[in-house]
PDB file of C-alpha atoms in Angstrom:
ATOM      1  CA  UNK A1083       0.000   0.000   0.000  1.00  0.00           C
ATOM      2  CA  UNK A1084       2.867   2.529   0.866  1.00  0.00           C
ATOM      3  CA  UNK A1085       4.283   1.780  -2.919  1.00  0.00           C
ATOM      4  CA  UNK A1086       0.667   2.701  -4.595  1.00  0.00           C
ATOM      5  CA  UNK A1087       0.604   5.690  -1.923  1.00  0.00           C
ATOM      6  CA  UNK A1088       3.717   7.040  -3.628  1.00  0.00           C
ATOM      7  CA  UNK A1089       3.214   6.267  -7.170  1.00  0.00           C
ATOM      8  CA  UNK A1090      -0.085   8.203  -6.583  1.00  0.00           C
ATOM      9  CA  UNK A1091       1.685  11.126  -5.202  1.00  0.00           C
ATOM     10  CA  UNK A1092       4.433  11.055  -8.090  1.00  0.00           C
ATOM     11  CA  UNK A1093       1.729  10.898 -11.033  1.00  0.00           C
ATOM     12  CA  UNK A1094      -0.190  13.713 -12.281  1.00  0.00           C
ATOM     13  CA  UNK A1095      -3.257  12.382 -11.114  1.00  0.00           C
ATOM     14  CA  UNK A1096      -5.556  15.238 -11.244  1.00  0.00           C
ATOM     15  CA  UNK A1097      -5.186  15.340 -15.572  1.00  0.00           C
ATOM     16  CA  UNK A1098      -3.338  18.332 -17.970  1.00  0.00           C
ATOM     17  CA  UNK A1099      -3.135  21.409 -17.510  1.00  0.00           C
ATOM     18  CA  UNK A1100      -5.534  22.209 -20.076  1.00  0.00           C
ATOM     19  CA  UNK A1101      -7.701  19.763 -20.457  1.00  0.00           C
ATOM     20  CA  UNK A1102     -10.488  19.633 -23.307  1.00  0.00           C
ATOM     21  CA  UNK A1103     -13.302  20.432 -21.657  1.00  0.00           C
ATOM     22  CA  UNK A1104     -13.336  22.194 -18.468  1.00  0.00           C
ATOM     23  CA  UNK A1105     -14.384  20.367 -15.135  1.00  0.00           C
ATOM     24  CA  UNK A1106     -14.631  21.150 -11.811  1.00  0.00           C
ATOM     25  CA  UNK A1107     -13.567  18.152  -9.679  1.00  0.00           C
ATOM     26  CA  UNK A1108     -12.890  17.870  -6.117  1.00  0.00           C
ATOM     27  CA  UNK A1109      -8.644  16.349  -5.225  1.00  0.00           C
ATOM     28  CA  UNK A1110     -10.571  13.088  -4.811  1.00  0.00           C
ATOM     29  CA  UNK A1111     -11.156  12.690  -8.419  1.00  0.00           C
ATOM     30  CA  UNK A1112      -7.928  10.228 -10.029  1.00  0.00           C
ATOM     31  CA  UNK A1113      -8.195  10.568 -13.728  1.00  0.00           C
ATOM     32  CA  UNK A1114      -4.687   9.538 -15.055  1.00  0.00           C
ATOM     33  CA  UNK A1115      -4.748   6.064 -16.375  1.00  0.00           C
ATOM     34  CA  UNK A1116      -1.890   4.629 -14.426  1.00  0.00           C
ATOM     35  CA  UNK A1117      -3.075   5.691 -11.252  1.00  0.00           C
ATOM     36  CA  UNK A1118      -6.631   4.279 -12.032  1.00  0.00           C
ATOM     37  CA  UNK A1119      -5.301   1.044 -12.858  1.00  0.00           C
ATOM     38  CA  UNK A1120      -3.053   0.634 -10.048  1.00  0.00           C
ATOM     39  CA  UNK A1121      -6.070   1.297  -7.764  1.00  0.00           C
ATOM     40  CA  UNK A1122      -8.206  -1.074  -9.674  1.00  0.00           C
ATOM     41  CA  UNK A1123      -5.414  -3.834  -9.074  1.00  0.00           C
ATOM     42  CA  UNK A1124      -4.806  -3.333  -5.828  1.00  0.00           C
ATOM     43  CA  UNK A1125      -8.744  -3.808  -5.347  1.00  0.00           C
ATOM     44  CA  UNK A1126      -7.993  -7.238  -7.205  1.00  0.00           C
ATOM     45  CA  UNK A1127      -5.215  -8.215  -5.018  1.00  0.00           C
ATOM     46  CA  UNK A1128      -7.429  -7.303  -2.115  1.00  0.00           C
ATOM     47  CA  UNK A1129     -10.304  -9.436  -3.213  1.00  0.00           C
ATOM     48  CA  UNK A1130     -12.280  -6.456  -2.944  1.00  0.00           C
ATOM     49  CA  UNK A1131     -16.272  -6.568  -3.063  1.00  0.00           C
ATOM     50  CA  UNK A1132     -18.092  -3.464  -4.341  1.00  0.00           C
ATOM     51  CA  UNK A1133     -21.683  -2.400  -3.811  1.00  0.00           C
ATOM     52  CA  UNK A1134     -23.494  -1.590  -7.057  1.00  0.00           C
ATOM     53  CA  UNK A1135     -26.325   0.857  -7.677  1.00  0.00           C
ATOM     54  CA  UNK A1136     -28.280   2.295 -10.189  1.00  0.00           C
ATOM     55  CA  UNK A1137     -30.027   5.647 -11.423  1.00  0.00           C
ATOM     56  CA  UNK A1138     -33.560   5.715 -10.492  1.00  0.00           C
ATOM     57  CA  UNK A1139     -33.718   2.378  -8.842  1.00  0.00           C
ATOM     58  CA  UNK A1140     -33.761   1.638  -5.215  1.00  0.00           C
ATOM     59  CA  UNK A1141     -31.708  -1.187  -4.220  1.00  0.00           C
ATOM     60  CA  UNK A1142     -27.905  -2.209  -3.472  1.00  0.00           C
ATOM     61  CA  UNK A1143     -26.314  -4.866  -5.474  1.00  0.00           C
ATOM     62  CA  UNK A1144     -22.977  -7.087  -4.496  1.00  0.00           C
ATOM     63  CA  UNK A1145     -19.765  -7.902  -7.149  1.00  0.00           C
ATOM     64  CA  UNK A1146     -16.224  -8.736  -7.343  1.00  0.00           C
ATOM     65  CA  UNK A1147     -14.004  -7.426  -9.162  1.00  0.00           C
ATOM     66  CA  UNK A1148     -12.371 -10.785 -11.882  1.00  0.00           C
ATOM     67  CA  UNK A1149      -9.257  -8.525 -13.509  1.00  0.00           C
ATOM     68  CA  UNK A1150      -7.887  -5.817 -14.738  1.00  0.00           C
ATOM     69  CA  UNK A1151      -7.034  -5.525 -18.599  1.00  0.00           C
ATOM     70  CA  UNK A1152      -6.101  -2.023 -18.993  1.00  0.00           C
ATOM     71  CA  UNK A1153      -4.003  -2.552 -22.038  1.00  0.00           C
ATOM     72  CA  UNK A1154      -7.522  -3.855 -23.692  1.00  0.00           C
ATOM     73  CA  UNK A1155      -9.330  -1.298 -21.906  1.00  0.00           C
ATOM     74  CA  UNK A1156     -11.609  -2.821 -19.634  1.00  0.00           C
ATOM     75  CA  UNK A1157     -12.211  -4.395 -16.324  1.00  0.00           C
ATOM     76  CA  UNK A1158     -13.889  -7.665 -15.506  1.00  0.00           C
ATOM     77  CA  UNK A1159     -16.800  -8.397 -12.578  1.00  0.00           C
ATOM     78  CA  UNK A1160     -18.651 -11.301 -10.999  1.00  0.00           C
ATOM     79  CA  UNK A1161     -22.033 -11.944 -11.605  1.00  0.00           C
ATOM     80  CA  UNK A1162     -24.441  -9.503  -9.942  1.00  0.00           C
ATOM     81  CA  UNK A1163     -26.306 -10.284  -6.680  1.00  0.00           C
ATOM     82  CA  UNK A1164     -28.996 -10.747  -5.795  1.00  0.00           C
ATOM     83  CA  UNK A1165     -30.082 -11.430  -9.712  1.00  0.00           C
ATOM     84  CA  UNK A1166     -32.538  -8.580 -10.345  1.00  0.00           C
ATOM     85  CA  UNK A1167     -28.822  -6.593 -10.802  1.00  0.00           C
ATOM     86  CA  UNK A1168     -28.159  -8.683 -13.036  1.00  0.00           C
ATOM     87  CA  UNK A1169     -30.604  -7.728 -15.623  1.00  0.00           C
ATOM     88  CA  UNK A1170     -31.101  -4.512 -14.135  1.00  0.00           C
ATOM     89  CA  UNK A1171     -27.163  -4.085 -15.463  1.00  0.00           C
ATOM     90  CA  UNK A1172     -28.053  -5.312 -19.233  1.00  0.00           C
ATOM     91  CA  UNK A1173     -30.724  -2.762 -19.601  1.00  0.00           C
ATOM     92  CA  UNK A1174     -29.498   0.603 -18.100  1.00  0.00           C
ATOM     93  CA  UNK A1175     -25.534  -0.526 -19.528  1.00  0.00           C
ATOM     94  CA  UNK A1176     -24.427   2.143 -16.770  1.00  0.00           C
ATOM     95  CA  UNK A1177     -23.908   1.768 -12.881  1.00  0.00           C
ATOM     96  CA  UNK A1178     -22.360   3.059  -9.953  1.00  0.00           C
ATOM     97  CA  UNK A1179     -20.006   1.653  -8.016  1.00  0.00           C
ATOM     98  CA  UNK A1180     -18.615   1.298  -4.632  1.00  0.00           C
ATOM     99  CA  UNK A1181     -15.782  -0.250  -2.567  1.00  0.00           C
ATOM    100  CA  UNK A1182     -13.207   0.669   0.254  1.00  0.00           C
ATOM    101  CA  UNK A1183      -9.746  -0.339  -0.476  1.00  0.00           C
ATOM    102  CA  UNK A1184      -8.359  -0.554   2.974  1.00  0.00           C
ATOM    103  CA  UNK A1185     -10.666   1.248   4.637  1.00  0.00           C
ATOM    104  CA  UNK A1186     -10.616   4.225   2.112  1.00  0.00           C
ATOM    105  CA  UNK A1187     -13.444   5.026  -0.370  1.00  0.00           C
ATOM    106  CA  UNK A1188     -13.037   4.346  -3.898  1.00  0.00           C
ATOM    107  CA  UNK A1189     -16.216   5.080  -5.918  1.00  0.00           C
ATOM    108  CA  UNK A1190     -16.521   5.263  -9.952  1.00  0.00           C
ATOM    109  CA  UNK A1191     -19.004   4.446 -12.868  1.00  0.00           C
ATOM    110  CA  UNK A1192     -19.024   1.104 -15.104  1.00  0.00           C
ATOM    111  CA  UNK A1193     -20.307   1.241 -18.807  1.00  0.00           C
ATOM    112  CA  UNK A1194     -21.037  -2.258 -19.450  1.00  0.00           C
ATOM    113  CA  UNK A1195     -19.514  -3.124 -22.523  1.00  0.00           C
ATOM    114  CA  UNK A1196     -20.324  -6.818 -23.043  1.00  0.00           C
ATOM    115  CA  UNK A1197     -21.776  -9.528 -20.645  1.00  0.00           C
ATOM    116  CA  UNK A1198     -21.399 -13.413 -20.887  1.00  0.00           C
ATOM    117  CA  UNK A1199     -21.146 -16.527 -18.662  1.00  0.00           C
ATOM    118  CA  UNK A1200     -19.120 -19.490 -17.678  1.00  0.00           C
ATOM    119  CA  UNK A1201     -19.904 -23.075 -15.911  1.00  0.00           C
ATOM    120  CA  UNK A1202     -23.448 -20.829 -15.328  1.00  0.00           C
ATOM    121  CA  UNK A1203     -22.234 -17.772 -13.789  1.00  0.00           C
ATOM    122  CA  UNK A1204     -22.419 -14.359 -15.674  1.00  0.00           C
ATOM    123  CA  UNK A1205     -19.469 -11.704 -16.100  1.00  0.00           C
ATOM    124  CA  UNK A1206     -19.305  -8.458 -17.344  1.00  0.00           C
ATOM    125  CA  UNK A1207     -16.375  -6.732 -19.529  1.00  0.00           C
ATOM    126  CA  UNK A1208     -16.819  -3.033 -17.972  1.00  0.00           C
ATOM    127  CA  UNK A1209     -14.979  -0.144 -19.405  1.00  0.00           C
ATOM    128  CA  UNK A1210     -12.090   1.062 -17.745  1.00  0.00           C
ATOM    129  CA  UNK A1211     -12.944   3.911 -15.766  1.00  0.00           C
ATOM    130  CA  UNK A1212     -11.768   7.897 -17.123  1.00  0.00           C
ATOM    131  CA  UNK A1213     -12.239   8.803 -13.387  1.00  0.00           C
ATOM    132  CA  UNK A1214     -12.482   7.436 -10.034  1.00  0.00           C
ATOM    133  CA  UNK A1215     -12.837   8.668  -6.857  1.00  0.00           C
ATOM    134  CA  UNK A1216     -10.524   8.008  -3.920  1.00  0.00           C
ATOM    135  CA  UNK A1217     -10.627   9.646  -0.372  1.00  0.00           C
ATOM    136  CA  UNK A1218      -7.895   9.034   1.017  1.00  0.00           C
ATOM    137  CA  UNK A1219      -7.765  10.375   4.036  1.00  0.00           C
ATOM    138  CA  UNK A1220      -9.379   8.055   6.534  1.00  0.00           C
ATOM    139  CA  UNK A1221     -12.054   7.520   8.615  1.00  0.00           C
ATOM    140  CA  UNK A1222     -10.381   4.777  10.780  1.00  0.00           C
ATOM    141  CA  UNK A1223      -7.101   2.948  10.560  1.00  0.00           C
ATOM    142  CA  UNK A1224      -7.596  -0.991   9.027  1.00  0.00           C
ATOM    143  CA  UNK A1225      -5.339  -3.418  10.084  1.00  0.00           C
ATOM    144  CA  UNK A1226      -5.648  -7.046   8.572  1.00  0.00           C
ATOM    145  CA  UNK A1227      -5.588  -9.967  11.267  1.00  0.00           C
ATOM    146  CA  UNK A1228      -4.001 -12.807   9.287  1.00  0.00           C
ATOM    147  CA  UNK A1229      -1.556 -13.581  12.274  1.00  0.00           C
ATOM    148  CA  UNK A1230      -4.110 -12.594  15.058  1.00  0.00           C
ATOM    149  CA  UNK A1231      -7.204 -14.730  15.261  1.00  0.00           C
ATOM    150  CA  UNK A1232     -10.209 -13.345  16.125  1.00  0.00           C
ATOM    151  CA  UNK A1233     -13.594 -15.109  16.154  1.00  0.00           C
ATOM    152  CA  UNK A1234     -16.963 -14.044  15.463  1.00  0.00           C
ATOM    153  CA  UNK A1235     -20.263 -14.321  15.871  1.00  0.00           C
ATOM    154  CA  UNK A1236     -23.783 -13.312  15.284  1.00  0.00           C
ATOM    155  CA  UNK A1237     -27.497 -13.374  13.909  1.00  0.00           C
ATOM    156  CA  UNK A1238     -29.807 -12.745  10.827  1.00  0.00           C
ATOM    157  CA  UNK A1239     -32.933 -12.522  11.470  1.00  0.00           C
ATOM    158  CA  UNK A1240     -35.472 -11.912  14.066  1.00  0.00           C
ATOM    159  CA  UNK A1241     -36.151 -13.816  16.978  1.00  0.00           C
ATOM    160  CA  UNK A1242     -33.396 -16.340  17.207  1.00  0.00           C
ATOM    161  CA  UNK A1243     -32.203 -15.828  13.658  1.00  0.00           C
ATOM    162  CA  UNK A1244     -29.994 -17.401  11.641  1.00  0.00           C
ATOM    163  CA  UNK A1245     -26.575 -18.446  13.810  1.00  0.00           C
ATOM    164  CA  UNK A1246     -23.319 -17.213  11.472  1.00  0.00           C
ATOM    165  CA  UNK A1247     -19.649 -18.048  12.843  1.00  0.00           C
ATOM    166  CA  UNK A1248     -16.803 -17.281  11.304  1.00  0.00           C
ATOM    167  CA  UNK A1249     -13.363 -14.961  11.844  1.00  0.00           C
ATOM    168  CA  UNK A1250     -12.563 -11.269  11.222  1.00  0.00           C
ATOM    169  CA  UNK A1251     -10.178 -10.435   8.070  1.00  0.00           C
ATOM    170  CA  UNK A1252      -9.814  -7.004   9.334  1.00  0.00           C
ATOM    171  CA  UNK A1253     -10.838  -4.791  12.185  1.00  0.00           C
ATOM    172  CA  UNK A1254     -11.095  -1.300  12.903  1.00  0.00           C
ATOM    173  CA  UNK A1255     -12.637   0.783  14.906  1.00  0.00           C
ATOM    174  CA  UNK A1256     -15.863   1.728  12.477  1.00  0.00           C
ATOM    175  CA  UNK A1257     -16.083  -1.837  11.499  1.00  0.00           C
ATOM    176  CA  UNK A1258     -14.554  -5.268  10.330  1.00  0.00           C
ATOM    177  CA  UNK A1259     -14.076  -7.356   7.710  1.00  0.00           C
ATOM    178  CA  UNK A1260     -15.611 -11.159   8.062  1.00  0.00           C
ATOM    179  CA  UNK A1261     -14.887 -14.274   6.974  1.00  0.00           C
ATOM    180  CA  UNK A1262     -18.138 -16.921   7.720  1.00  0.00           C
ATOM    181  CA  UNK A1263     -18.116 -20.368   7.509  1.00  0.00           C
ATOM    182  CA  UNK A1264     -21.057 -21.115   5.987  1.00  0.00           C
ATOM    183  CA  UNK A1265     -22.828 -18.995   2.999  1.00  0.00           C
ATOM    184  CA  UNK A1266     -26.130 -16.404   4.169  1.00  0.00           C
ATOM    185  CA  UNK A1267     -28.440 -14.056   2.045  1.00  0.00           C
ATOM    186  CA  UNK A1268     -26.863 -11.148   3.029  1.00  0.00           C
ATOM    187  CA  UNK A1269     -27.356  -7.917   1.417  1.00  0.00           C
ATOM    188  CA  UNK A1270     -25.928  -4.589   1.954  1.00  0.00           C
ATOM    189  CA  UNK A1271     -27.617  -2.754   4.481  1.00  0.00           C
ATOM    190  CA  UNK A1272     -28.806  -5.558   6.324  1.00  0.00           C
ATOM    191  CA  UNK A1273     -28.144  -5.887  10.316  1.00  0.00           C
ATOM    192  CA  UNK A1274     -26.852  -8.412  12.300  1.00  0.00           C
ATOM    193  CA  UNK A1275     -28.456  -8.931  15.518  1.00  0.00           C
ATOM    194  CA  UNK A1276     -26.506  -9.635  18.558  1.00  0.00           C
ATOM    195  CA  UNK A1277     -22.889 -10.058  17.443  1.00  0.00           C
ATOM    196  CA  UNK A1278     -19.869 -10.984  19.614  1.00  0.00           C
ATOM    197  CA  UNK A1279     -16.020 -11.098  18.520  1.00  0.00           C
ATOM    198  CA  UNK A1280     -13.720 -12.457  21.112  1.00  0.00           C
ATOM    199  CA  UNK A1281     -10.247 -10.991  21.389  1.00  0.00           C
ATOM    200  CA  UNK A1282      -7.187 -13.257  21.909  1.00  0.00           C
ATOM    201  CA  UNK A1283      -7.194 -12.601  25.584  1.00  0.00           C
ATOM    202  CA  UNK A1284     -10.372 -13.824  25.722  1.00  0.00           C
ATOM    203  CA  UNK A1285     -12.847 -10.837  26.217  1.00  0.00           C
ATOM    204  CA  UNK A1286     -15.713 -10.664  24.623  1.00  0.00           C
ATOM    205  CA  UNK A1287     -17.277  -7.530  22.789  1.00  0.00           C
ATOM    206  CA  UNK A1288     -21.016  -7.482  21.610  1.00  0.00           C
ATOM    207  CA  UNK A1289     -22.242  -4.925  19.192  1.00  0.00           C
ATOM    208  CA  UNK A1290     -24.907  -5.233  15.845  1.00  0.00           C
ATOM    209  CA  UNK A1291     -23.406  -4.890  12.856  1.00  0.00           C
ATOM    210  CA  UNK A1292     -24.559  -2.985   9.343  1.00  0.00           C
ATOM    211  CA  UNK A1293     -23.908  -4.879   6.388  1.00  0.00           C
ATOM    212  CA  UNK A1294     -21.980  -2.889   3.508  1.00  0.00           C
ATOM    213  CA  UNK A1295     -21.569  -5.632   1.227  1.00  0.00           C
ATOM    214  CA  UNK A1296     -21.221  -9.061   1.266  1.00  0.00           C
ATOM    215  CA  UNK A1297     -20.355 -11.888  -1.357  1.00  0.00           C
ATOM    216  CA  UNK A1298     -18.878 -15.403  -1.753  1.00  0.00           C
ATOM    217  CA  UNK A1299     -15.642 -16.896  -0.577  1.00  0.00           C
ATOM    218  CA  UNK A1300     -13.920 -18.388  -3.699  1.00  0.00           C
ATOM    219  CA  UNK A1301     -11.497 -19.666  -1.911  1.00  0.00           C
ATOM    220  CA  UNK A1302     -13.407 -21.117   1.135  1.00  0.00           C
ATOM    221  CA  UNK A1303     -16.731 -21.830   0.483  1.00  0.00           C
ATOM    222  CA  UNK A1304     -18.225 -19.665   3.119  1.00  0.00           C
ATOM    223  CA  UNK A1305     -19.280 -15.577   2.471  1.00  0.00           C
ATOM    224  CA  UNK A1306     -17.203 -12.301   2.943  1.00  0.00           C
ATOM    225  CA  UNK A1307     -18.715  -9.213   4.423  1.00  0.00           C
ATOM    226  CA  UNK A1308     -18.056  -5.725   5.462  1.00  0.00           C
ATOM    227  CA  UNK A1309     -19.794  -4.350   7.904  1.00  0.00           C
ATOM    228  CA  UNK A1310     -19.787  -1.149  10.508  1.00  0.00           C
ATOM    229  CA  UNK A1311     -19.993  -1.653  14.228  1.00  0.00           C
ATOM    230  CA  UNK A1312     -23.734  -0.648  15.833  1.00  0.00           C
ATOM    231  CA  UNK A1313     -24.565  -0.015  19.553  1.00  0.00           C
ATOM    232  CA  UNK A1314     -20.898  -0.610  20.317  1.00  0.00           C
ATOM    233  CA  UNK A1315     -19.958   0.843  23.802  1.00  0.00           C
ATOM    234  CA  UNK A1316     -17.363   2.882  24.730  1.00  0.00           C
ATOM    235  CA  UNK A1317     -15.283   0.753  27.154  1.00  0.00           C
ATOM    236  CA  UNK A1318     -15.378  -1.879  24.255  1.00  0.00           C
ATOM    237  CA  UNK A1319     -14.249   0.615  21.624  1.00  0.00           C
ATOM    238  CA  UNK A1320     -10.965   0.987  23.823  1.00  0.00           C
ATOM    239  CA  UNK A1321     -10.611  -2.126  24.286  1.00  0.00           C
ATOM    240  CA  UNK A1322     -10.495  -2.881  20.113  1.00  0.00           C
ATOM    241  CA  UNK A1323      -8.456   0.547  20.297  1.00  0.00           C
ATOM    242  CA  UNK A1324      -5.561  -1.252  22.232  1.00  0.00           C
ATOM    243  CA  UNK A1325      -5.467  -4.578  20.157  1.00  0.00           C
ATOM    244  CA  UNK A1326      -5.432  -2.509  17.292  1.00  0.00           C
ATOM    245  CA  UNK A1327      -2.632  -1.296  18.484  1.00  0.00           C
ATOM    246  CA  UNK A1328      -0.802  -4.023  19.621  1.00  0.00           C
ATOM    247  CA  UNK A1329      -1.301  -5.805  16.480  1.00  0.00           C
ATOM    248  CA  UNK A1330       0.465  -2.868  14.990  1.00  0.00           C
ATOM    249  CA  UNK A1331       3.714  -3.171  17.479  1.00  0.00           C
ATOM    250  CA  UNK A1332       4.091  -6.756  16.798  1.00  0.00           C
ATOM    251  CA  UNK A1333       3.943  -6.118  13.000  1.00  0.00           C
ATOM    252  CA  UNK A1334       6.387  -3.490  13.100  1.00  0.00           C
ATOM    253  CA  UNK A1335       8.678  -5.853  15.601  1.00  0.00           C
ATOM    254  CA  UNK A1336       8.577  -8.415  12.141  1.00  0.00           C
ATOM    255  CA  UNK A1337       9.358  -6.224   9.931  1.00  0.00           C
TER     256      UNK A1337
END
């Protein structure tokens, strides 16, 4: 991340100096090439998920992003879900979306250029983006948790709800990445209802979580999520504080 930081700094991201038509856009807006791609491929390497939307219809729709081809000019996602995106993406040919690449926003629109299917599931060749946005600056600091295991747990549904275990990916202190074992009909902007992650020195910390997207896990068979923390209390968000912390230390001791 501290190599893309740089080469973002280094490029002329922002466009010429005279460009053709004039635009106002905010220093969020990434327009050189380069930089988009390099953004785009760290969102590959990240196994990113982005939330989809579309002009003049309600409703939040969940993709991955397959490759980046920016020497053919486009970009590749997964198959729409649930599948009213899908066709919802064939008709309008234009849609928003949205993703946080380590925590930081990174928002942009994809013209559909051609859509097709393999072994059943569709894909979509999507023009590389002119433009993207990126903020960023921030909201909360992201650290992954490959070498520190944290478990978690919590319900869809009302009443008893659906029961989902898994592990956190990530953690900060608006939210965390998860990792469930089995798959669930999540959808972006669901909630789940009386979550718990336990910290390595065994505390608990219960909170509800928002769902920002959520999608498949190629690699495990389960589901990936993103979600930000609800109802969490202040004595807890200290307590995440410090193990975010700590987590940094003993990186930086390995390093």
């Amino acid at each position: 991340m501290l190599f893309l930081m740089i080469m973002l700094k280094n490029l002329n991201i922002f466009g010429s100096a005279e460009p053709s038509r004039p635009r106002r856009r905010s220093r969020f807006h990434v327009v050189n090439k380069s930089a988009i791609t390099a953004l785009l491929t760290q969102a590959h390497k990240h196994k990113l998920f982005f939330t989809v939307s579309f002009e003049n219809h309600k409703g939040l729709y969940n993709t991955a992003l397959l490759g980046v081809y920016a020497e053919q000019g486009f970009v590749a996602f997964d198959e729409l879900t649930p599948s009213k995106g899908h066709k919802l993406f064939l008709e309008e040919k234009e849609a928003r979306v949205t993703g946080r690449l380590e925590g930081v926003e990174l928002r942009f629109s994809a013209r559909l250029l051609e859509a097709g299917s393999k072994a059943g599931v569709a894909f979509y060749k999507v023009a590389l983006p002119e433009e993207l946005v990126y903020k960023q600056k921030r909201e909360y600091f992201r650290v992954t948790l490959l070498g520190s295991p944290v478990s978690f747990q919590g319900r869809l549904g009302e009443d008893e709800g659906i029961l989902l275990q898994g592990h956190l990916y990530d953690l900060s202190l608006g939210g965390a990445k998860v990792v469930l074992e089995q798959t669930a009909p999540l959808s972006a902007g669901d909630i789940l209802s009386a979550c718990t992650i336990r910290l390595p020195d065994g505390v608990d910390i219960p909170f509800s979580l928002r769902v920002c997207y959520a999608g498949a896990d190629k690699s495990g068979g389960g589901t990936v999520l993103g979600g930000q923390f609800r109802d969490l209390q202040k004595s807890d968000e200290n307590r995440i504080a410090r193990f975010i912390s700590d987590v940094q230390r003993e990186k930086a001791k390995k390093s």
